[in-house]
XYZ file of C-alpha atoms in Angstrom:
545
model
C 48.670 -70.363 25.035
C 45.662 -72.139 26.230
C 44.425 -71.769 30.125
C 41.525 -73.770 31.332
C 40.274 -72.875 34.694
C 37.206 -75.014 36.500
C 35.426 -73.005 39.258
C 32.995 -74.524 41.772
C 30.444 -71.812 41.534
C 30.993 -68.297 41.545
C 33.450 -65.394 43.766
C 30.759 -63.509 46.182
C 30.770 -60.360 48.445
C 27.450 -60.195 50.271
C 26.605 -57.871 52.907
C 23.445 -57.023 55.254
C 22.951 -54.761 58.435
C 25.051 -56.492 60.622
C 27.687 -58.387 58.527
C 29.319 -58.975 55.291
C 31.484 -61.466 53.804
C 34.152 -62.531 51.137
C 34.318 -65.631 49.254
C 36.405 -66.630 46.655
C 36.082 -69.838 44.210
C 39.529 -71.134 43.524
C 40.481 -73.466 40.500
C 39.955 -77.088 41.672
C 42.200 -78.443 39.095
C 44.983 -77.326 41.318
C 46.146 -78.275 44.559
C 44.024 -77.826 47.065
C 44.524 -73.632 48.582
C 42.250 -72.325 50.934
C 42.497 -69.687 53.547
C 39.117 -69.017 56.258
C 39.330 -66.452 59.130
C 37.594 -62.673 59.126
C 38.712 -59.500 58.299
C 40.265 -57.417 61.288
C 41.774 -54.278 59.014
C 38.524 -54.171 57.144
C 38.633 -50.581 55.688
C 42.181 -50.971 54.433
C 41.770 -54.036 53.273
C 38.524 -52.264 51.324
C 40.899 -49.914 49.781
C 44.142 -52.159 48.794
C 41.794 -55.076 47.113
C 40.261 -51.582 45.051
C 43.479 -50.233 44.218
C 43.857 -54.025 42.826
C 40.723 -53.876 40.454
C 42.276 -50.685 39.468
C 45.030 -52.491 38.158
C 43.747 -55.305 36.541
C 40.976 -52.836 33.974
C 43.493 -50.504 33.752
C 44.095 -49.960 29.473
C 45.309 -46.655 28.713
C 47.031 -47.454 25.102
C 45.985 -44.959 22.481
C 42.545 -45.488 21.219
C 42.103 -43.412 17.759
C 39.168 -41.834 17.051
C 36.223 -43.497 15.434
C 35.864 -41.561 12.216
C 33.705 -44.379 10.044
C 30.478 -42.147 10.607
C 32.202 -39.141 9.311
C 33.204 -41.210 6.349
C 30.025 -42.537 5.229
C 28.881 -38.911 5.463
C 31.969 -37.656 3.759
C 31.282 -40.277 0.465
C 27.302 -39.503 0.481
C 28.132 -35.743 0.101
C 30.666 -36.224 -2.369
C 27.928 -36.283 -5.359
C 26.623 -32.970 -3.844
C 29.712 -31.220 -3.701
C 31.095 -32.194 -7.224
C 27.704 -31.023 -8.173
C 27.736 -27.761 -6.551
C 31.506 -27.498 -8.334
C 30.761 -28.076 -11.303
C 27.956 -25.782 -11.395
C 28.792 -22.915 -13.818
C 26.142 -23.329 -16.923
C 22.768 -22.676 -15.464
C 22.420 -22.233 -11.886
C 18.555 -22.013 -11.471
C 18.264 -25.313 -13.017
C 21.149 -26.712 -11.205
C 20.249 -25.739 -7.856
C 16.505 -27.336 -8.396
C 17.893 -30.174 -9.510
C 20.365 -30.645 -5.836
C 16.867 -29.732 -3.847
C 15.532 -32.720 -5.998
C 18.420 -34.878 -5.409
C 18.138 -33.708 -1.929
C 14.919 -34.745 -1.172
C 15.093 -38.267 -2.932
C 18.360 -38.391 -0.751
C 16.622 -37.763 2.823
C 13.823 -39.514 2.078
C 15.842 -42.750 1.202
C 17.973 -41.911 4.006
C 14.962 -41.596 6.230
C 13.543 -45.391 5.167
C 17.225 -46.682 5.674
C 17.135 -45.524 9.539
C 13.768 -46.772 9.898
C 14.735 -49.973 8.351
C 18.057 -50.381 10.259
C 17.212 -48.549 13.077
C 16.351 -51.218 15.430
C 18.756 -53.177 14.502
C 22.094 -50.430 15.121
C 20.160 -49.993 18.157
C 20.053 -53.375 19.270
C 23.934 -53.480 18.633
C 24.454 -50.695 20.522
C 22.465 -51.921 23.616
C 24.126 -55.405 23.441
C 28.134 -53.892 23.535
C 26.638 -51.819 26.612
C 25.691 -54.577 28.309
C 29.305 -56.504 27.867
C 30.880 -53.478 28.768
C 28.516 -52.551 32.054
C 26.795 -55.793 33.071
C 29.482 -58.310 31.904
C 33.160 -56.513 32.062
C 34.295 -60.511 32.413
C 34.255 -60.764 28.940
C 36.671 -57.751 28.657
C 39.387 -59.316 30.783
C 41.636 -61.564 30.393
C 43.832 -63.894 33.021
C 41.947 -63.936 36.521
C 43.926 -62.883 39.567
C 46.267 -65.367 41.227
C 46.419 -65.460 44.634
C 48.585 -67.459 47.009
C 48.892 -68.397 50.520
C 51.754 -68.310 52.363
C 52.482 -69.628 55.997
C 53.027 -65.667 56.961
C 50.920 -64.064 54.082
C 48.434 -64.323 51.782
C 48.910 -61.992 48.771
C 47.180 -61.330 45.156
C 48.815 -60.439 41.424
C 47.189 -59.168 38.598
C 47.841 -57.929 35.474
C 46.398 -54.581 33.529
C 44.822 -54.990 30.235
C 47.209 -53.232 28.330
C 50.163 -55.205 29.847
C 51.975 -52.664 31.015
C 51.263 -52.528 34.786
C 51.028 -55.438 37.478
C 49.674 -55.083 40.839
C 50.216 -56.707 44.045
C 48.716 -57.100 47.317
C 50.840 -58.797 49.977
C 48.304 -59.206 53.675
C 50.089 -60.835 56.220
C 47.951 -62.794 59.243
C 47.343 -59.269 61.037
C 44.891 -57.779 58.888
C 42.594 -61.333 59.886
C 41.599 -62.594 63.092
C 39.965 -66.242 64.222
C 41.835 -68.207 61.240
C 40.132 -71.361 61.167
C 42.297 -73.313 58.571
C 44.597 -72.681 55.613
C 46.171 -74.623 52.890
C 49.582 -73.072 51.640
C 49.865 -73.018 48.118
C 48.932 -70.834 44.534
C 45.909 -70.822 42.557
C 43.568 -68.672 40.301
C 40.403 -67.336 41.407
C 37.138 -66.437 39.768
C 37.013 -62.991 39.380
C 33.924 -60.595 38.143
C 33.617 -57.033 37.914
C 30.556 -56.851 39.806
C 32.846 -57.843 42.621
C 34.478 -54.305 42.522
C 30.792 -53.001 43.047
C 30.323 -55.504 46.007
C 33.900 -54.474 47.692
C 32.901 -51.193 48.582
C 30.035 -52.246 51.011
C 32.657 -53.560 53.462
C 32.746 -51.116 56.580
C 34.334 -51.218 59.684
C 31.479 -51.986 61.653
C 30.620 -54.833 59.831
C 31.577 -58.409 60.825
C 33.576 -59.739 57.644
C 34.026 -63.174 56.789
C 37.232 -63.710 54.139
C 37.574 -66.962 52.727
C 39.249 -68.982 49.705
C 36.355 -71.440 49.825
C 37.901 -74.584 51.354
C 34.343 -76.145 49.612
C 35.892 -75.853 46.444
C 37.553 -78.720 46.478
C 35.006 -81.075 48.261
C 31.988 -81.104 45.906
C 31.206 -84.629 45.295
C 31.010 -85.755 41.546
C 27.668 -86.258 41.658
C 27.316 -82.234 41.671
C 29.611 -81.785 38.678
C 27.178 -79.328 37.567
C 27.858 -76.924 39.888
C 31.535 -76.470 38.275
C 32.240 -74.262 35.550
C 34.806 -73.784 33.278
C 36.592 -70.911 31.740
C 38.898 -71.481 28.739
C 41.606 -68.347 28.418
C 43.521 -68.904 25.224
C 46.252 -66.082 26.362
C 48.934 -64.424 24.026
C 52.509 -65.449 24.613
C 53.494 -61.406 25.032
C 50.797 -61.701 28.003
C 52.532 -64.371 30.145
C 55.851 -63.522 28.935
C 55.344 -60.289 30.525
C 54.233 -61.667 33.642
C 57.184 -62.973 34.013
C 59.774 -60.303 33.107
C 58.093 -58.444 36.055
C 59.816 -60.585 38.437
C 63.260 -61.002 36.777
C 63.054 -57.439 37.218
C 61.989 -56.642 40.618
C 65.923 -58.309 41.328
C 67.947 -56.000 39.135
C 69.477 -53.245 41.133
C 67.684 -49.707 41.808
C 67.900 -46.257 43.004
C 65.556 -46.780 46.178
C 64.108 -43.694 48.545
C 61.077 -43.337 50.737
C 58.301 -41.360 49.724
C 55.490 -39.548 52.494
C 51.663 -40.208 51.642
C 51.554 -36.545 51.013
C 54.659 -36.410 48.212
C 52.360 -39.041 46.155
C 49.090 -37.169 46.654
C 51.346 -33.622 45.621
C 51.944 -35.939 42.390
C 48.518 -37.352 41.695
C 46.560 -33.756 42.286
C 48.995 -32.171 39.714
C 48.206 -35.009 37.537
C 44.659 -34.709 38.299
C 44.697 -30.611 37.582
C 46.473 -30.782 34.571
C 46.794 -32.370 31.043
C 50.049 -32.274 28.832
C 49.298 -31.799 25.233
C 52.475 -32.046 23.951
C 55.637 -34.025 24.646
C 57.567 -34.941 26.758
C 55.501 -36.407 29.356
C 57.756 -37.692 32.151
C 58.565 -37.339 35.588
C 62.754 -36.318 36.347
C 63.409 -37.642 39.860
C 66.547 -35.441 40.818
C 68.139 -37.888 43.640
C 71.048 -35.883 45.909
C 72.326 -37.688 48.727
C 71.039 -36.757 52.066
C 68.571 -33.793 49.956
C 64.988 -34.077 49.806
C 63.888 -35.593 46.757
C 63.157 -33.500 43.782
C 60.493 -34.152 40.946
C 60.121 -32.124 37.892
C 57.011 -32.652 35.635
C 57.696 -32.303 31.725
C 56.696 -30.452 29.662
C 55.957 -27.630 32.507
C 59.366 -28.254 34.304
C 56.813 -27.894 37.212
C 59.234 -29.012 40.216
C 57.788 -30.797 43.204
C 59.852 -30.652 46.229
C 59.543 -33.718 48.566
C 60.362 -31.666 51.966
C 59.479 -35.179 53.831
C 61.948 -37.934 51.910
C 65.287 -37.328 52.214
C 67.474 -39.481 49.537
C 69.597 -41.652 51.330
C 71.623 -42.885 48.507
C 75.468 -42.676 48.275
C 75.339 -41.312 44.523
C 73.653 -38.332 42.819
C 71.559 -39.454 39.896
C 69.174 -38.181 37.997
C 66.044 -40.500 36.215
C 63.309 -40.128 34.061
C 59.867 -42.053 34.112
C 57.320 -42.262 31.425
C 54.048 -43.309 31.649
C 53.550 -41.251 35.032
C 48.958 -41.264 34.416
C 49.403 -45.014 36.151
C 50.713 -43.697 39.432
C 46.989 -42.669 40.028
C 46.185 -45.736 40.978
C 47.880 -45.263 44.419
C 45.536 -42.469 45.346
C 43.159 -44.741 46.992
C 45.837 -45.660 49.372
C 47.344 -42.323 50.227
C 45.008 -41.883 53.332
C 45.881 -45.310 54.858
C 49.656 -45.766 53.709
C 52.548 -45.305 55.847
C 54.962 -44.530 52.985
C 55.835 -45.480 49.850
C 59.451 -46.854 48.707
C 59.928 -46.206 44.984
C 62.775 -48.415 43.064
C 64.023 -47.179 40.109
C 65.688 -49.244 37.756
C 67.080 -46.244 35.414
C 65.836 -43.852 32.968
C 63.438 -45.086 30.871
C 63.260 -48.454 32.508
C 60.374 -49.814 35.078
C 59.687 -48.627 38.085
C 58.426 -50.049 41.803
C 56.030 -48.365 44.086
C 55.814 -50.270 47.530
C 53.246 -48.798 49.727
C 53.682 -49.456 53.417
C 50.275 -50.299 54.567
C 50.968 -51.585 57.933
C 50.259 -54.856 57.967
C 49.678 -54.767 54.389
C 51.956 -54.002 51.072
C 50.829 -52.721 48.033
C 53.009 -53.280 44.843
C 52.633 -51.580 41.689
C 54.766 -52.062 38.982
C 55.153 -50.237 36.033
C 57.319 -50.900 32.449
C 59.289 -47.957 30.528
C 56.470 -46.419 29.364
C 52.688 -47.215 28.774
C 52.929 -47.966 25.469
C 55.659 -50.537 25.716
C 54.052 -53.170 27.572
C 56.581 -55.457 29.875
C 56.946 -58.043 27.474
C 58.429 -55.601 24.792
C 60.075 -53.262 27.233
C 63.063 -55.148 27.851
C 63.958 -58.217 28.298
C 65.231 -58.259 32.102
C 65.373 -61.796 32.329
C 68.359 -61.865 30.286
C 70.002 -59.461 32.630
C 68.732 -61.299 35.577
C 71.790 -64.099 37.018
C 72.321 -66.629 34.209
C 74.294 -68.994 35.634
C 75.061 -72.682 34.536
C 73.108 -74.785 36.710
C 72.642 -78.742 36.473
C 69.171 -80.518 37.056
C 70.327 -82.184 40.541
C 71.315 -78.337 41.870
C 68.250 -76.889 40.606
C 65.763 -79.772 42.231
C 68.087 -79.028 45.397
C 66.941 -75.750 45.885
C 63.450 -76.458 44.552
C 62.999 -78.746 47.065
C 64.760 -76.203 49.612
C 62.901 -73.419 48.942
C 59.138 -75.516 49.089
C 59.991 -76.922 52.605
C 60.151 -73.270 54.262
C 57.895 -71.397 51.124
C 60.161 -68.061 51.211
C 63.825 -67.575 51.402
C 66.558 -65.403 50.921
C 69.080 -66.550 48.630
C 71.899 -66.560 51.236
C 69.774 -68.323 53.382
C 68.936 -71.321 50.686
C 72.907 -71.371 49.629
C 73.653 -72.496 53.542
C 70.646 -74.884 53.497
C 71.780 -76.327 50.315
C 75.389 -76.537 50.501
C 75.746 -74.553 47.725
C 77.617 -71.466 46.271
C 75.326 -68.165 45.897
C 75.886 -68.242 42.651
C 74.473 -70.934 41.391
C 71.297 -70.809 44.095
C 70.843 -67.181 42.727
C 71.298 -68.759 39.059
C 68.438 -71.257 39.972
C 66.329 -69.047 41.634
C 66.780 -66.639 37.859
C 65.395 -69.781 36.126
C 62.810 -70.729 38.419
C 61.979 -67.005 38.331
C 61.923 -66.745 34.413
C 59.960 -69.846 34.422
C 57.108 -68.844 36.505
C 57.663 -70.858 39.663
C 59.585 -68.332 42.082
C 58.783 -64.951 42.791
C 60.949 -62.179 44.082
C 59.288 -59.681 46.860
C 60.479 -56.910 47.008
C 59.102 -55.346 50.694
C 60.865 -57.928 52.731
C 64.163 -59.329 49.865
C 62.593 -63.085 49.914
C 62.296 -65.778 47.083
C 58.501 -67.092 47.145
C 57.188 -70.083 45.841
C 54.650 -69.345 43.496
C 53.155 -71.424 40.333
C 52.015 -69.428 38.336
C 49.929 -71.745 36.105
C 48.695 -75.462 36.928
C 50.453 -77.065 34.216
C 54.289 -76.087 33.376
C 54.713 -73.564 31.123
C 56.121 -74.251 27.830
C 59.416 -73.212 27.615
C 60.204 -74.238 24.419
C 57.740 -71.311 23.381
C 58.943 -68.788 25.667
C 62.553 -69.688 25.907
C 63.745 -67.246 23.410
C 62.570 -64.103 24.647
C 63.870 -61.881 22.202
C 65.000 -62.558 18.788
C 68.718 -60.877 20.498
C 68.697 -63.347 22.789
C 68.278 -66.202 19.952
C 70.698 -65.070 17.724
C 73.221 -64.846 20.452
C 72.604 -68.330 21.212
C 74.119 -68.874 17.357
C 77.057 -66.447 17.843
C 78.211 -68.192 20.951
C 77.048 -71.772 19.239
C 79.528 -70.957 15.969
C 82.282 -69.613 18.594
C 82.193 -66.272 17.392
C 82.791 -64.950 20.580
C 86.249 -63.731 22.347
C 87.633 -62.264 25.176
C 89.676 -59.996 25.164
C 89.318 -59.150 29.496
C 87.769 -60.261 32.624
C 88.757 -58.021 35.220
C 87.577 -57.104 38.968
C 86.121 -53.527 39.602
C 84.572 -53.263 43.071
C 82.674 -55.879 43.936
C 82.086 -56.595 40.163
C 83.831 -57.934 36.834
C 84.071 -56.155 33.926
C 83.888 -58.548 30.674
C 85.378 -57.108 27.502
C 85.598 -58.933 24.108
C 84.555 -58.801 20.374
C 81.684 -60.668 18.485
C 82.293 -61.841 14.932
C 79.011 -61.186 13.130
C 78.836 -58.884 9.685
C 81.725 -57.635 11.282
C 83.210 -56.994 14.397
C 81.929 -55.375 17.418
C 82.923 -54.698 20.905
C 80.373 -55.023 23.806
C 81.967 -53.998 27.565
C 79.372 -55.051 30.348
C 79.891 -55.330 34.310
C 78.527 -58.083 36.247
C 77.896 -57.610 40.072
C 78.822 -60.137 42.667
C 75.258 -61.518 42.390
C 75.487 -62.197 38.608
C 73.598 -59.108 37.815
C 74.388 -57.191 34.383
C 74.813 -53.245 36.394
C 76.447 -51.606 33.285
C 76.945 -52.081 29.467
C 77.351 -51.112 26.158
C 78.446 -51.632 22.791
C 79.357 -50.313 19.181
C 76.748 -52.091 17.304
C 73.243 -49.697 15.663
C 70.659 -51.930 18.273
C 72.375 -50.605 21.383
C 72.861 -46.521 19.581
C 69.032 -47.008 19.022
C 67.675 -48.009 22.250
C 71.111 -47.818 24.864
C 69.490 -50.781 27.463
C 65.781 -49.519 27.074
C 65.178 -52.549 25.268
C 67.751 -55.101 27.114
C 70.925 -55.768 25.866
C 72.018 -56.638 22.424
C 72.855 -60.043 20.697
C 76.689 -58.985 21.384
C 76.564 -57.910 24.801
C 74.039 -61.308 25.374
C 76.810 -63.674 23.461
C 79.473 -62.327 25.462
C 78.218 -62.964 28.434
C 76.904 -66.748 27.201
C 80.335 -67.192 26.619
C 81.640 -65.988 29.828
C 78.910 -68.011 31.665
C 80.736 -71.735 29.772
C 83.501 -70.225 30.250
């Protein structure tokens, strides 16, 4: 999937005795965004926007070990050793001839180095230099940051695809705002930045800007633009956005103190696992303080400060726990941090409480499952029928006041809560709506300048496609629809190879809370993985119904 960015000029931090300042490039081929005013929280700010860069060169998939040297020593030996093996006639004459062997060997050897020597070295020197001088070239999507009448805040995305970050500032942490344009947009982002960042201090007069300029260079200067072309993997923005579809699924919430999270990070920091399993078991007992035990030491951490408030004991297991080091930064200047927890082996939320600031990080299953393979929580997002008319009716709703809570939209619209929630699931899945999770608002957001193509992404899962044949070729039926709580309970059977009976529950806000079924997918990886073709059909079918 092809991105093309155009930048007028480049992102710069610069700083001198008396002041500093921030300015970032935005794409001019979208709408015009811009934000001007200076920094008030300026150390804070320092450490969230770090935290950030964490996040977006964070790769920690398995790298194997580079063993090609090894092998090219391995096969020159070879000769040697079957030599030295086969050595049983006469050994005096044998052994002179390895030492002649030997020689000729080394002293081809030696010409080889000398020969290719400046030329290994050369290659060495130039991946340094991408890796040290031009990290640019390592990443891949530039942040996205928006501006909101209350806010401005950044996203990012981690290398590996398997964390997102972010940053939510509201008009506290600046001071003397000049002008602002609401809106999203991407903006030119370096690694030498990061190096830049850390020169802000608090008795510095900061400047922070999304260069208005940007958009009102005359064409006559065209050469001052530049252009980036990003062709990005589907998995990549696919993953983007599962993060919101599942920021709205429902959670096992608690509160955190700084010092809980810095008790996690130092043991982290102290020691390494070398054998499975590596997870964290939050032990959540209503009004008890909230328990952590670190596999495979069954090391328990006892978080004396956060009391669970929930109304249900549960216990849930995180993988993937090395990412939570990327809150350490904010530890000294964070409030506290509410953790969501979607279930065991599912993502988790880390909000920290910055003040006037919120820091997001948000992590899939596990590290190695990156969030577009993790599960696909769209499809247990609301998926309600909605018609074009109802959907541009909340569109339009939700872009006169920028962020809204759904109840909120459903009285401005004239609407029932489902289908604004079912709207809000689409415009969610499709990139245009985010969900924030600090204060429970919808935000417009676009996350690219040019719709996405659905047609590409709609099938998010090859369960989610075949369902769409099972409830295409009616092979769906129900055999119950009945009310527990404040939720309905869909039973029925799915005519594939043969037949098979998913059971699911559906909250009042068209949320999938509980399911299951008889088929091998969902005995392999229970909801780890989203829900099955069966359990997906079935609720299709419920949803025409």
């Amino acid at each position: 999937m092809l991105f093309n960015y155009r930048y007028s000029g480049n992102s710069q931090v610069f700083s001198d005795a008396g002041s500093s300042g921030i300015s970032f490039a935005p794409d001019t081929h979208r709408e015009p965004t811009f934000f001007v005013g200076k920094l008030n929280k300026k150390i804070a700010f320092r450490e969230a926007i770090s935290s950030l860069h964490d996040v977006v060169v964070s790769d920690l998939r398995f790298k194997p070990k580079d063993k090609t040297a090894y092998k090219e020593w391995a096969a020159q030996q070879e000769s040697l050793w079957l030599a030295q093996y086969m050595n049983n006639y006469d050994v005096d004459a044998a052994n002179d001839r390895i030492k002649e062997l030997e020689t000729s060997l080394r002293l081809v050897r030696d010409e080889k180095d000398k020969v290719m020597g400046p030329f290994n070295k050369a290659k060495r020197q130039y991946f340094d230099y991408l890796y040290e001088k031009d990290k640019d070239a390592w990443f891949v999507l530039d942040p996205v940051i928006s501006v909101h009448p209350d806010e401005v805040f950044f996203e990012c995305f981690s290398q590996d695809e398997s964390t997102y970050g972010k940053l939510s500032a509201n008009y506290n942490v600046f001071r003397e705002i000049n002008e602002f344009e609401c809106g999203t947009t991407n903006i030119d982002y370096s690694a030498a930045l990061y190096d830049e960042f850390q020169k802000i201090r608090d008795y510095k007069e900061t400047d922070f800007r999304i260069d208005p300029g940007g958009f009102q260079v005359q064409t006559s200067q065209e050469e001052l633009y530049h252009e980036v072309k990003i062709d990005l993997p589907d998995s990549w923005v696919r993953g983007f956005l599962q993060v919101s579809s599942a920021m709205t699924l429902p959670a096992s919430t608690f509160d955190l103190h700084p010092m809980d999270v810095y008790n996690f990070c130092s043991w982290l920091r102290r020691f390494k696992e070398k054998k499975g399993p590596r997870s964290i078991r939050f032990i959540l007992e209503p009004g008890k303080p909230v328990r952590a035990v670190f596999e495979p030491w069954n090391k328990e951490i006892v978080c004396a400060r956060s009391l669970y408030t929930g109304n249900q004991a549960r216990e849930i297991r995180i993988w993937g726990r090395r990412r939570l080091l990327i809150l350490e930064r904010l530890i000294p200047i964070a409030k506290k941090f509410t953790v969501h927890l979607m279930g065991t082996g599912l993502p988790s939320f880390y909000v920290a409480d910055l003040g006037d600031m919120q820091f997001t990080l948000g992590l899939s299953g596990w590290t190695a499952n990156d969030w577009s393979r993790a599960g696909q929580f769209d499809l247990m997002a609301p998926r309600a029928e909605v018609s074009e008319g109802e959907k541009h009716k909340v569109y339009n709703a939700l872009k006169s006041k920028w962020m809204s809570s759904g109840q909120e939209l459903a009285h401005a619209t004239g609407l029932n809560s489902a289908t604004v929630l079912g709207a809000l699931g689409l415009f969610t899945q499709a990139g245009k709506v985010i969900y924030d999770l600090h204060t429970g608002l919808y935000r417009l957001r676009e996350l690219s300048r040019e719709p996405l193509p659905m047609e590409l992404l709609r099938f998010s899962s090859p369960e989610e496609e075949q369902a769409e044949v099972l409830v295409r070729e009616n092979r769906v039926k129900f055999s119950a629809a009945e009310i527990i709580g404040s939720g309905t309970q869909l039973k029925g059977t799915v005519t594939a190879n043969r037949a098979y009976h998913p059971v699911m529950t559906i909250d009042g806000d068209e949320r999938m809370t509980n399911a299951q079924c008889d088929c091998d997918f969902y005995r392999q990886n229970k909801l780890y993985k989203g829900p099955c073709k069966h359990m997906l059909a079935l609720r299709k079918a419920y949803a025409a119904k």
